[in-house]
Amino acid sequence: AQLECRAVSRHVEGDHTILIGLVEDARNGAGEPLLYFRGKYRRLG
């Protein structure tokens, strides 16, 4: 899936910046799902 978002707010917490966005468009591709977990890319299922 691919999301196109508009940033609506930004919060600085320590050395991190958190962006809050409003989804304006969403698309779903034909490829396999992909997950990033514990520093590695993994497949679902």
PDB file of C-alpha atoms in Angstrom:
ATOM      1  CA  ALA A   1       0.000   0.000   0.000  1.00  0.00           C
ATOM      2  CA  GLN A   2       1.054   3.557  -0.600  1.00  0.00           C
ATOM      3  CA  LEU A   3      -0.312   6.517   1.363  1.00  0.00           C
ATOM      4  CA  GLU A   4      -0.116  10.172   0.398  1.00  0.00           C
ATOM      5  CA  CYS A   5      -0.451  12.360   3.488  1.00  0.00           C
ATOM      6  CA  ARG A   6      -0.550  16.035   4.394  1.00  0.00           C
ATOM      7  CA  ALA A   7       1.338  16.916   7.581  1.00  0.00           C
ATOM      8  CA  VAL A   8      -1.040  18.431  10.132  1.00  0.00           C
ATOM      9  CA  SER A   9       1.224  18.654  13.184  1.00  0.00           C
ATOM     10  CA  ARG A  10       4.797  18.113  14.298  1.00  0.00           C
ATOM     11  CA  HIS A  11       5.956  17.262  17.821  1.00  0.00           C
ATOM     12  CA  VAL A  12       9.571  17.258  19.009  1.00  0.00           C
ATOM     13  CA  GLU A  13      10.171  14.784  21.845  1.00  0.00           C
ATOM     14  CA  GLY A  14      13.805  14.562  22.931  1.00  0.00           C
ATOM     15  CA  ASP A  15      15.840  13.576  19.875  1.00  0.00           C
ATOM     16  CA  HIS A  16      12.753  12.398  17.923  1.00  0.00           C
ATOM     17  CA  THR A  17      10.296  14.298  15.740  1.00  0.00           C
ATOM     18  CA  ILE A  18       6.784  12.877  15.463  1.00  0.00           C
ATOM     19  CA  LEU A  19       4.758  13.881  12.398  1.00  0.00           C
ATOM     20  CA  ILE A  20       0.973  13.507  12.373  1.00  0.00           C
ATOM     21  CA  GLY A  21      -0.544  13.336   8.898  1.00  0.00           C
ATOM     22  CA  LEU A  22      -3.936  13.285   7.238  1.00  0.00           C
ATOM     23  CA  VAL A  23      -4.267  10.621   4.528  1.00  0.00           C
ATOM     24  CA  GLU A  24      -5.312  12.299   1.278  1.00  0.00           C
ATOM     25  CA  ASP A  25      -4.865   9.325  -1.090  1.00  0.00           C
ATOM     26  CA  ALA A  26      -4.288   5.576  -0.714  1.00  0.00           C
ATOM     27  CA  ARG A  27      -3.250   2.993  -3.304  1.00  0.00           C
ATOM     28  CA  ASN A  28      -2.804  -0.755  -3.075  1.00  0.00           C
ATOM     29  CA  GLY A  29      -0.252  -2.431  -5.325  1.00  0.00           C
ATOM     30  CA  ALA A  30      -0.211  -5.999  -6.562  1.00  0.00           C
ATOM     31  CA  GLY A  31       3.010  -6.928  -4.737  1.00  0.00           C
ATOM     32  CA  GLU A  32       3.467  -9.024  -1.618  1.00  0.00           C
ATOM     33  CA  PRO A  33       3.106  -7.298   1.800  1.00  0.00           C
ATOM     34  CA  LEU A  34       6.364  -6.327   3.524  1.00  0.00           C
ATOM     35  CA  LEU A  35       7.027  -5.772   7.230  1.00  0.00           C
ATOM     36  CA  TYR A  36       9.960  -4.009   8.951  1.00  0.00           C
ATOM     37  CA  PHE A  37      10.401  -5.467  12.441  1.00  0.00           C
ATOM     38  CA  ARG A  38      13.378  -5.455  14.815  1.00  0.00           C
ATOM     39  CA  GLY A  39      15.702  -3.937  12.227  1.00  0.00           C
ATOM     40  CA  LYS A  40      14.924  -6.378   9.400  1.00  0.00           C
ATOM     41  CA  TYR A  41      12.483  -6.613   6.499  1.00  0.00           C
ATOM     42  CA  ARG A  42      10.210  -9.652   6.751  1.00  0.00           C
ATOM     43  CA  ARG A  43       7.380 -11.180   4.748  1.00  0.00           C
ATOM     44  CA  LEU A  44       3.904 -11.708   6.137  1.00  0.00           C
ATOM     45  CA  GLY A  45       2.286 -15.120   6.093  1.00  0.00           C
TER      46      GLY A  45
END
